[in-house]
mmCIF file of C-alpha atoms in Angstrom:
data_model
loop_
_atom_site.group_PDB
_atom_site.id
_atom_site.type_symbol
_atom_site.label_atom_id
_atom_site.label_comp_id
_atom_site.label_asym_id
_atom_site.label_seq_id
_atom_site.Cartn_x
_atom_site.Cartn_y
_atom_site.Cartn_z
ATOM 1 C CA MET A 245 268.660 31.212 21.099
ATOM 2 C CA VAL A 246 265.471 32.291 22.809
ATOM 3 C CA PRO A 247 264.650 35.836 21.665
ATOM 4 C CA ALA A 248 263.303 38.485 24.032
ATOM 5 C CA LEU A 249 261.292 41.680 24.039
ATOM 6 C CA ILE A 250 261.154 44.264 26.830
ATOM 7 C CA VAL A 251 257.891 46.209 27.063
ATOM 8 C CA CYS A 252 258.043 48.949 29.666
ATOM 9 C CA HIS A 253 256.944 52.435 30.579
ATOM 10 C CA GLY A 254 258.976 55.400 29.503
ATOM 11 C CA ARG A 255 262.578 54.767 28.602
ATOM 12 C CA LEU A 256 263.065 51.952 31.097
ATOM 13 C CA GLY A 257 263.600 49.342 28.390
ATOM 14 C CA GLU A 258 266.206 51.427 26.582
ATOM 15 C CA ALA A 259 267.967 52.116 29.850
ATOM 16 C CA TYR A 260 268.094 48.408 30.632
ATOM 17 C CA LEU A 261 269.672 47.715 27.232
ATOM 18 C CA GLU A 262 272.251 50.418 27.811
ATOM 19 C CA ALA A 263 273.126 49.004 31.220
ATOM 20 C CA LEU A 264 273.254 45.461 29.867
ATOM 21 C CA ALA A 265 275.571 46.483 27.045
ATOM 22 C CA GLY A 266 277.963 47.881 29.591
ATOM 23 C CA ILE A 267 277.891 44.768 31.745
ATOM 24 C CA TYR A 268 277.461 41.928 29.303
ATOM 25 C CA GLY A 269 278.369 43.281 25.886
ATOM 26 C CA ASP A 270 276.307 41.505 23.245
ATOM 27 C CA VAL A 271 272.651 42.384 23.697
ATOM 28 C CA ALA A 272 271.611 41.608 20.124
ATOM 29 C CA GLY A 273 268.328 39.777 20.005
ATOM 30 C CA ILE A 274 266.591 41.823 22.698
ATOM 31 C CA GLY A 275 263.879 44.128 21.406
ATOM 32 C CA VAL A 276 262.506 47.121 23.275
ATOM 33 C CA LEU A 277 259.063 48.709 23.139
ATOM 34 C CA SER A 278 257.892 51.685 25.163
ATOM 35 C CA ASN A 279 254.295 52.681 25.779
ATOM 36 C CA SER A 280 255.224 56.357 25.724
ATOM 37 C CA GLY A 281 252.803 58.432 23.717
ATOM 38 C CA LEU A 282 250.740 55.457 22.592
ATOM 39 C CA SER A 283 247.023 55.156 22.965
ATOM 40 C CA ALA A 284 245.639 51.890 24.230
ATOM 41 C CA VAL A 285 244.764 50.863 20.678
ATOM 42 C CA ALA A 286 248.149 51.852 19.324
ATOM 43 C CA LEU A 287 249.909 50.054 22.173
ATOM 44 C CA ASP A 288 247.916 46.896 21.538
ATOM 45 C CA ALA A 289 248.863 47.030 17.862
ATOM 46 C CA ALA A 290 252.521 47.696 18.599
ATOM 47 C CA VAL A 291 252.707 44.884 21.141
ATOM 48 C CA ALA A 292 250.975 42.492 18.742
ATOM 49 C CA ALA A 293 253.425 43.313 15.989
ATOM 50 C CA ARG A 294 256.532 43.036 18.179
ATOM 51 C CA MET A 295 255.400 39.796 19.794
ATOM 52 C CA ALA A 296 254.697 38.350 16.350
ATOM 53 C CA GLU A 297 258.288 39.186 15.405
ATOM 54 C CA LEU A 298 259.544 36.915 18.173
ATOM 55 C CA GLY A 299 258.311 33.875 16.317
ATOM 56 C CA ASP A 300 257.273 30.579 17.838
ATOM 57 C CA THR A 301 259.159 30.983 21.095
ATOM 58 C CA GLY A 302 260.415 33.863 23.161
ATOM 59 C CA ILE A 303 260.249 35.753 26.414
ATOM 60 C CA VAL A 304 258.521 39.069 26.927
ATOM 61 C CA PHE A 305 259.661 41.081 29.932
ATOM 62 C CA THR A 306 257.379 43.780 31.272
ATOM 63 C CA ASP A 307 257.609 46.094 34.236
ATOM 64 C CA TYR A 308 254.603 45.365 36.427
ATOM 65 C CA PHE A 309 251.403 43.404 36.353
ATOM 66 C CA GLY A 310 248.363 45.621 36.007
ATOM 67 C CA GLY A 311 250.081 48.299 34.004
ATOM 68 C CA SER A 312 249.200 49.036 30.411
ATOM 69 C CA CYS A 313 252.321 47.302 29.116
ATOM 70 C CA ALA A 314 251.575 44.035 30.888
ATOM 71 C CA THR A 315 247.886 44.231 30.012
ATOM 72 C CA ALA A 316 248.641 44.688 26.321
ATOM 73 C CA CYS A 317 251.092 41.783 26.386
ATOM 74 C CA LEU A 318 248.652 39.514 28.214
ATOM 75 C CA ALA A 319 246.061 40.138 25.540
ATOM 76 C CA GLN A 320 248.399 38.613 22.965
ATOM 77 C CA LEU A 321 249.410 35.497 24.852
ATOM 78 C CA ALA A 322 246.429 33.351 23.903
ATOM 79 C CA ALA A 323 247.349 33.765 20.261
ATOM 80 C CA ARG A 324 251.045 33.112 20.970
ATOM 81 C CA PRO A 325 251.254 29.960 23.113
ATOM 82 C CA GLY A 326 254.997 29.617 22.652
ATOM 83 C CA LEU A 327 255.730 32.964 24.285
ATOM 84 C CA HIS A 328 256.311 33.529 27.989
ATOM 85 C CA LEU A 329 255.488 36.793 29.769
ATOM 86 C CA ILE A 330 257.375 37.846 32.906
ATOM 87 C CA SER A 331 256.462 40.899 34.942
ATOM 88 C CA GLY A 332 258.707 42.697 37.427
ATOM 89 C CA VAL A 333 261.725 42.853 35.141
ATOM 90 C CA ASN A 334 264.953 43.883 36.863
ATOM 91 C CA LEU A 335 268.577 43.851 35.833
ATOM 92 C CA PRO A 336 269.375 40.432 37.343
ATOM 93 C CA THR A 337 266.525 38.838 35.371
ATOM 94 C CA LEU A 338 267.929 40.223 32.136
ATOM 95 C CA LEU A 339 271.487 39.229 32.996
ATOM 96 C CA TYR A 340 270.356 35.676 33.701
ATOM 97 C CA TYR A 341 268.491 35.648 30.404
ATOM 98 C CA LEU A 342 271.578 36.796 28.495
ATOM 99 C CA ALA A 343 273.834 34.237 30.152
ATOM 100 C CA HIS A 344 271.544 31.295 29.437
ATOM 101 C CA ARG A 345 269.506 32.153 26.344
ATOM 102 C CA HIS A 346 271.609 29.975 24.053
ATOM 103 C CA GLU A 347 271.636 26.870 26.238
ATOM 104 C CA LEU A 348 268.202 26.641 27.858
ATOM 105 C CA ALA A 349 264.813 26.147 26.338
ATOM 106 C CA ALA A 350 262.286 28.856 27.077
ATOM 107 C CA ALA A 351 260.479 27.106 29.936
ATOM 108 C CA ALA A 352 263.670 26.347 31.859
ATOM 109 C CA LEU A 353 264.959 29.821 31.126
ATOM 110 C CA VAL A 354 261.829 31.335 32.622
ATOM 111 C CA ARG A 355 262.208 29.339 35.838
ATOM 112 C CA GLY A 356 265.783 30.478 36.219
ATOM 113 C CA ILE A 357 264.952 34.083 35.417
ATOM 114 C CA ILE A 358 262.226 34.226 38.050
ATOM 115 C CA HIS A 359 264.408 32.586 40.667
ATOM 116 C CA ARG A 360 267.289 34.946 40.017
ATOM 117 C CA GLY A 361 265.091 38.014 39.842
ATOM 118 C CA GLN A 362 263.267 37.274 43.070
ATOM 119 C CA ASN A 363 266.443 36.416 44.971
ATOM 120 C CA ALA A 364 268.018 39.666 43.858
ATOM 121 C CA ILE A 365 265.598 41.682 45.949
ATOM 122 C CA ARG A 366 266.974 41.756 49.479
ATOM 123 C CA GLU A 367 268.335 44.076 52.066
ATOM 124 C CA LEU A 368 272.113 44.424 51.999
ATOM 125 C CA THR A 369 273.961 44.685 55.288
ATOM 126 C CA PRO A 370 277.677 44.898 56.058
ATOM 127 C CA PRO A 371 279.966 43.219 55.140
ATOM 128 C CA SER A 372 277.979 42.483 51.922
ATOM 129 C CA LEU A 373 277.827 46.226 51.143
ATOM 130 C CA MET B 189 296.948 30.758 32.669
ATOM 131 C CA ASP B 190 295.731 34.164 31.536
ATOM 132 C CA LEU B 191 295.634 37.098 33.949
ATOM 133 C CA TYR B 192 292.709 39.479 33.578
ATOM 134 C CA LEU B 193 292.764 43.078 34.735
ATOM 135 C CA ASP B 194 289.848 45.314 35.677
ATOM 136 C CA ASP B 195 290.303 48.279 37.981
ATOM 137 C CA ARG B 196 286.835 47.566 39.396
ATOM 138 C CA LEU B 197 288.067 44.062 40.309
ATOM 139 C CA LEU B 198 285.080 41.723 40.805
ATOM 140 C CA HIS B 199 281.965 43.363 39.388
ATOM 141 C CA GLY B 200 279.055 42.820 37.037
ATOM 142 C CA ARG B 201 280.983 42.491 33.816
ATOM 143 C CA ILE B 202 283.089 39.755 35.361
ATOM 144 C CA LEU B 203 280.287 37.929 37.168
ATOM 145 C CA HIS B 204 277.698 38.145 34.432
ATOM 146 C CA GLY B 205 279.843 38.418 31.296
ATOM 147 C CA TRP B 206 283.127 36.559 31.667
ATOM 148 C CA VAL B 207 282.060 33.926 34.208
ATOM 149 C CA PRO B 208 279.097 32.647 32.161
ATOM 150 C CA ALA B 209 281.304 32.518 29.074
ATOM 151 C CA LEU B 210 284.352 30.825 30.610
ATOM 152 C CA ARG B 211 282.608 28.928 33.436
ATOM 153 C CA PRO B 212 285.608 28.896 35.748
ATOM 154 C CA ARG B 213 285.610 26.653 38.785
ATOM 155 C CA ARG B 214 287.525 29.267 40.756
ATOM 156 C CA ILE B 215 288.200 32.978 40.593
ATOM 157 C CA VAL B 216 291.600 33.998 41.953
ATOM 158 C CA LEU B 217 291.619 37.665 42.952
ATOM 159 C CA LEU B 218 295.022 39.318 43.209
ATOM 160 C CA ALA B 219 295.078 42.706 44.918
ATOM 161 C CA ARG B 220 296.750 44.464 47.799
ATOM 162 C CA GLY B 221 295.182 43.683 51.144
ATOM 163 C CA LEU B 222 293.239 40.615 50.046
ATOM 164 C CA PRO B 223 291.629 38.616 51.499
ATOM 165 C CA GLY B 224 291.527 40.857 54.554
ATOM 166 C CA ARG B 225 289.747 43.773 52.930
ATOM 167 C CA ALA B 226 286.166 44.450 54.059
ATOM 168 C CA GLU B 227 284.705 43.987 50.587
ATOM 169 C CA PHE B 228 286.119 40.484 50.209
ATOM 170 C CA ALA B 229 283.110 38.975 51.956
ATOM 171 C CA SER B 230 280.769 40.541 49.414
ATOM 172 C CA TYR B 231 283.024 39.363 46.582
ATOM 173 C CA ALA B 232 282.765 35.810 47.930
ATOM 174 C CA GLU B 233 279.004 36.075 48.236
ATOM 175 C CA ALA B 234 278.680 37.406 44.694
ATOM 176 C CA ALA B 235 280.891 34.655 43.328
ATOM 177 C CA ALA B 236 278.844 32.030 45.150
ATOM 178 C CA GLU B 237 275.704 33.386 43.492
ATOM 179 C CA VAL B 238 277.221 32.449 40.135
ATOM 180 C CA ASP B 239 278.400 29.082 41.492
ATOM 181 C CA THR B 240 282.084 29.939 41.475
ATOM 182 C CA ALA B 241 284.625 29.570 44.267
ATOM 183 C CA LEU B 242 286.754 32.565 45.188
ATOM 184 C CA HIS B 243 290.349 32.802 46.399
ATOM 185 C CA GLY B 244 291.827 36.137 47.421
ATOM 186 C CA CYS B 245 295.535 36.807 47.528
ATOM 187 C CA ASP B 246 297.878 39.722 48.080
ATOM 188 C CA PRO B 247 300.901 38.613 46.034
ATOM 189 C CA TRP B 248 303.145 41.005 47.971
ATOM 190 C CA ALA B 249 302.170 39.390 51.276
ATOM 191 C CA ALA B 250 301.849 35.721 50.417
ATOM 192 C CA PRO B 251 302.659 33.407 47.503
ATOM 193 C CA PRO B 252 299.840 33.043 44.997
ATOM 194 C CA PRO B 253 298.187 29.647 44.746
ATOM 195 C CA ALA B 254 299.222 27.151 42.130
ATOM 196 C CA PRO B 255 297.130 27.598 39.001
ATOM 197 C CA ALA B 256 294.515 24.952 38.379
ATOM 198 C CA ALA B 257 292.418 24.036 35.373
ATOM 199 C CA GLY B 258 289.261 26.098 35.381
ATOM 200 C CA ASP B 259 290.844 29.115 37.066
ATOM 201 C CA PHE B 260 290.016 32.734 36.270
ATOM 202 C CA TRP B 261 292.777 35.026 37.577
ATOM 203 C CA LEU B 262 291.805 38.667 38.041
ATOM 204 C CA THR B 263 293.663 41.688 39.317
ATOM 205 C CA ASP B 264 292.991 45.408 39.522
ATOM 206 C CA ALA B 265 296.416 46.831 38.655
ATOM 207 C CA PRO B 266 299.334 46.221 36.282
ATOM 208 C CA ALA B 267 301.642 46.019 39.290
ATOM 209 C CA ALA B 268 300.202 42.623 40.174
ATOM 210 C CA ALA B 269 301.127 41.301 36.731
ATOM 211 C CA ALA B 270 304.657 42.544 37.268
ATOM 212 C CA ARG B 271 304.689 40.809 40.638
ATOM 213 C CA LEU B 272 303.672 37.516 39.009
ATOM 214 C CA LEU B 273 306.394 37.879 36.389
ATOM 215 C CA ALA B 274 308.838 38.235 39.268
ATOM 216 C CA ILE B 275 307.644 35.451 41.570
ATOM 217 C CA GLY B 276 305.304 33.289 39.490
ATOM 218 C CA PRO B 277 303.129 31.739 38.380
ATOM 219 C CA LEU B 278 303.790 33.231 34.974
ATOM 220 C CA PRO B 279 300.686 34.324 33.090
ATOM 221 C CA ALA B 280 300.492 33.550 29.390
ATOM 222 C CA ARG B 281 298.708 36.820 28.631
ATOM 223 C CA LEU B 282 297.431 39.920 30.380
ATOM 224 C CA LEU B 283 293.891 40.679 29.180
ATOM 225 C CA ILE B 284 292.643 44.122 30.163
ATOM 226 C CA ILE B 285 288.866 44.163 30.642
ATOM 227 C CA GLY B 286 288.751 47.703 32.012
ATOM 228 C CA LEU B 287 291.260 50.289 33.202
ATOM 229 C CA ARG B 288 289.591 53.621 33.797
ATOM 230 C CA ASP B 289 292.090 55.981 35.366
ATOM 231 C CA PRO B 290 290.640 59.428 36.059
ATOM 232 C CA GLU B 291 291.566 62.313 33.777
ATOM 233 C CA SER B 292 293.448 60.005 31.437
ATOM 234 C CA PRO B 293 293.214 59.828 27.646
ATOM 235 C CA VAL B 294 290.712 57.247 26.442
ATOM 236 C CA LEU B 295 292.583 54.895 24.127
ATOM 237 C CA ALA B 296 289.611 52.531 23.725
ATOM 238 C CA ALA B 297 286.268 51.938 25.410
ATOM 239 C CA ASP B 298 286.921 51.347 29.129
ATOM 240 C CA PHE B 299 290.676 51.668 28.518
ATOM 241 C CA ALA B 300 291.980 54.993 29.781
ATOM 242 C CA PRO B 301 295.287 54.267 31.480
ATOM 243 C CA SER B 302 297.234 56.923 33.310
ATOM 244 C CA GLY B 303 300.745 57.671 32.183
ATOM 245 C CA GLU B 304 302.074 55.573 35.028
ATOM 246 C CA ASN B 305 299.948 52.623 33.994
ATOM 247 C CA ARG B 306 300.801 53.031 30.316
ATOM 248 C CA ARG B 307 304.470 52.795 31.249
ATOM 249 C CA ALA B 308 303.823 49.808 33.490
ATOM 250 C CA LEU B 309 301.925 48.004 30.732
ATOM 251 C CA ALA B 310 304.609 48.788 28.178
ATOM 252 C CA ALA B 311 307.204 47.397 30.567
ATOM 253 C CA LEU B 312 305.228 44.171 30.909
ATOM 254 C CA ALA B 313 305.059 43.864 27.137
ATOM 255 C CA ALA B 314 308.776 44.500 26.906
ATOM 256 C CA GLN B 315 309.316 41.519 29.180
ATOM 257 C CA GLY B 316 307.535 39.323 26.690
ATOM 258 C CA LEU B 317 304.069 39.249 28.235
ATOM 259 C CA ALA B 318 301.290 39.480 25.642
ATOM 260 C CA VAL B 319 299.119 42.422 26.733
ATOM 261 C CA LEU B 320 295.727 42.830 25.113
ATOM 262 C CA VAL B 321 292.543 44.799 25.686
ATOM 263 C CA GLN B 322 289.262 42.879 25.571
ATOM 264 C CA ARG B 323 286.142 44.137 27.329
ATOM 265 C CA PHE B 324 283.838 41.202 26.680
ATOM 266 C CA PRO B 325 284.305 37.514 25.913
ATOM 267 C CA GLY B 326 282.858 37.868 22.406
ATOM 268 C CA GLU B 327 285.059 40.774 21.398
ATOM 269 C CA THR B 328 288.303 40.541 19.476
ATOM 270 C CA ALA B 329 291.255 41.258 21.727
ATOM 271 C CA THR B 330 293.284 44.302 20.687
ATOM 272 C CA PRO B 331 297.045 44.216 21.270
ATOM 273 C CA LEU B 332 298.289 46.962 23.553
ATOM 274 C CA ALA B 333 300.804 48.073 20.946
ATOM 275 C CA ALA B 334 297.996 48.934 18.540
ATOM 276 C CA LEU B 335 296.377 51.188 21.147
ATOM 277 C CA LEU B 336 299.632 52.848 22.175
ATOM 278 C CA GLY B 337 300.255 53.568 18.500
ATOM 279 C CA GLY B 338 303.684 52.070 18.566
ATOM 280 C CA ARG B 339 304.951 55.044 20.553
ATOM 281 C CA ALA B 340 306.666 54.835 23.886
ATOM 282 C CA PRO B 341 304.298 56.161 26.557
ATOM 283 C CA GLU B 342 305.135 59.724 27.440
ATOM 284 C CA ALA B 343 305.756 60.950 30.940
ATOM 285 C CA ASP B 344 302.784 62.663 32.596
#
């Protein structure tokens, strides 16, 4: 199984886990880290520690490129070549991850996650509504 | 085949929980008014996104299809299970994923049947159908009798 970590602002990561538990059930293996109340130094340290916990392979989801969460995660990637960092996390990306984390290697999982996440953003019109 | 029941019919827990686990080739939806209801088009689109075909059927209006290997049969009400027991095909089990009747006692997570539905489910069990509650594929299914406490469901 490819492990995962969600690094987001506020309580967004926790809220995603709560929503996922209601939809999918078993969300064990997904860590959550918030930047709330953390200085830049403290956030860097927390991200380093949590990304180290993932081991040799894993996926880190963050909310948006350019934010402090993504910046802190990016700073760790050079030291963790087996980890993949995806920005723009949304519920479909996490659902795809959960459905395929046991069967796909990290690189293939990332491709599928990005495809699913991007395709999920669209305008809905009747009769799809 | 097993018949699954969720009062929300085709939704996230089915598409992203049960479908990835069971990998059905086809979802058979049994509910009144299908496939003519407006939301059926969105159900079909959602099923296609998870690479699964969809067949909608109102078992009171037309005979259900013949079961096929790789089917996932889903309904939104106990009455459809009773209809299948009457006209076929006979399900092996009724697995309740969610039944969330308003202002009804919560017997288990996502299982809060009204008095009418408790009586309907008990009647199905009395006819020999195995009725169980199971929210997610990885959970252990709980027999209905265990949740009803062995008591006959009271009138509302």
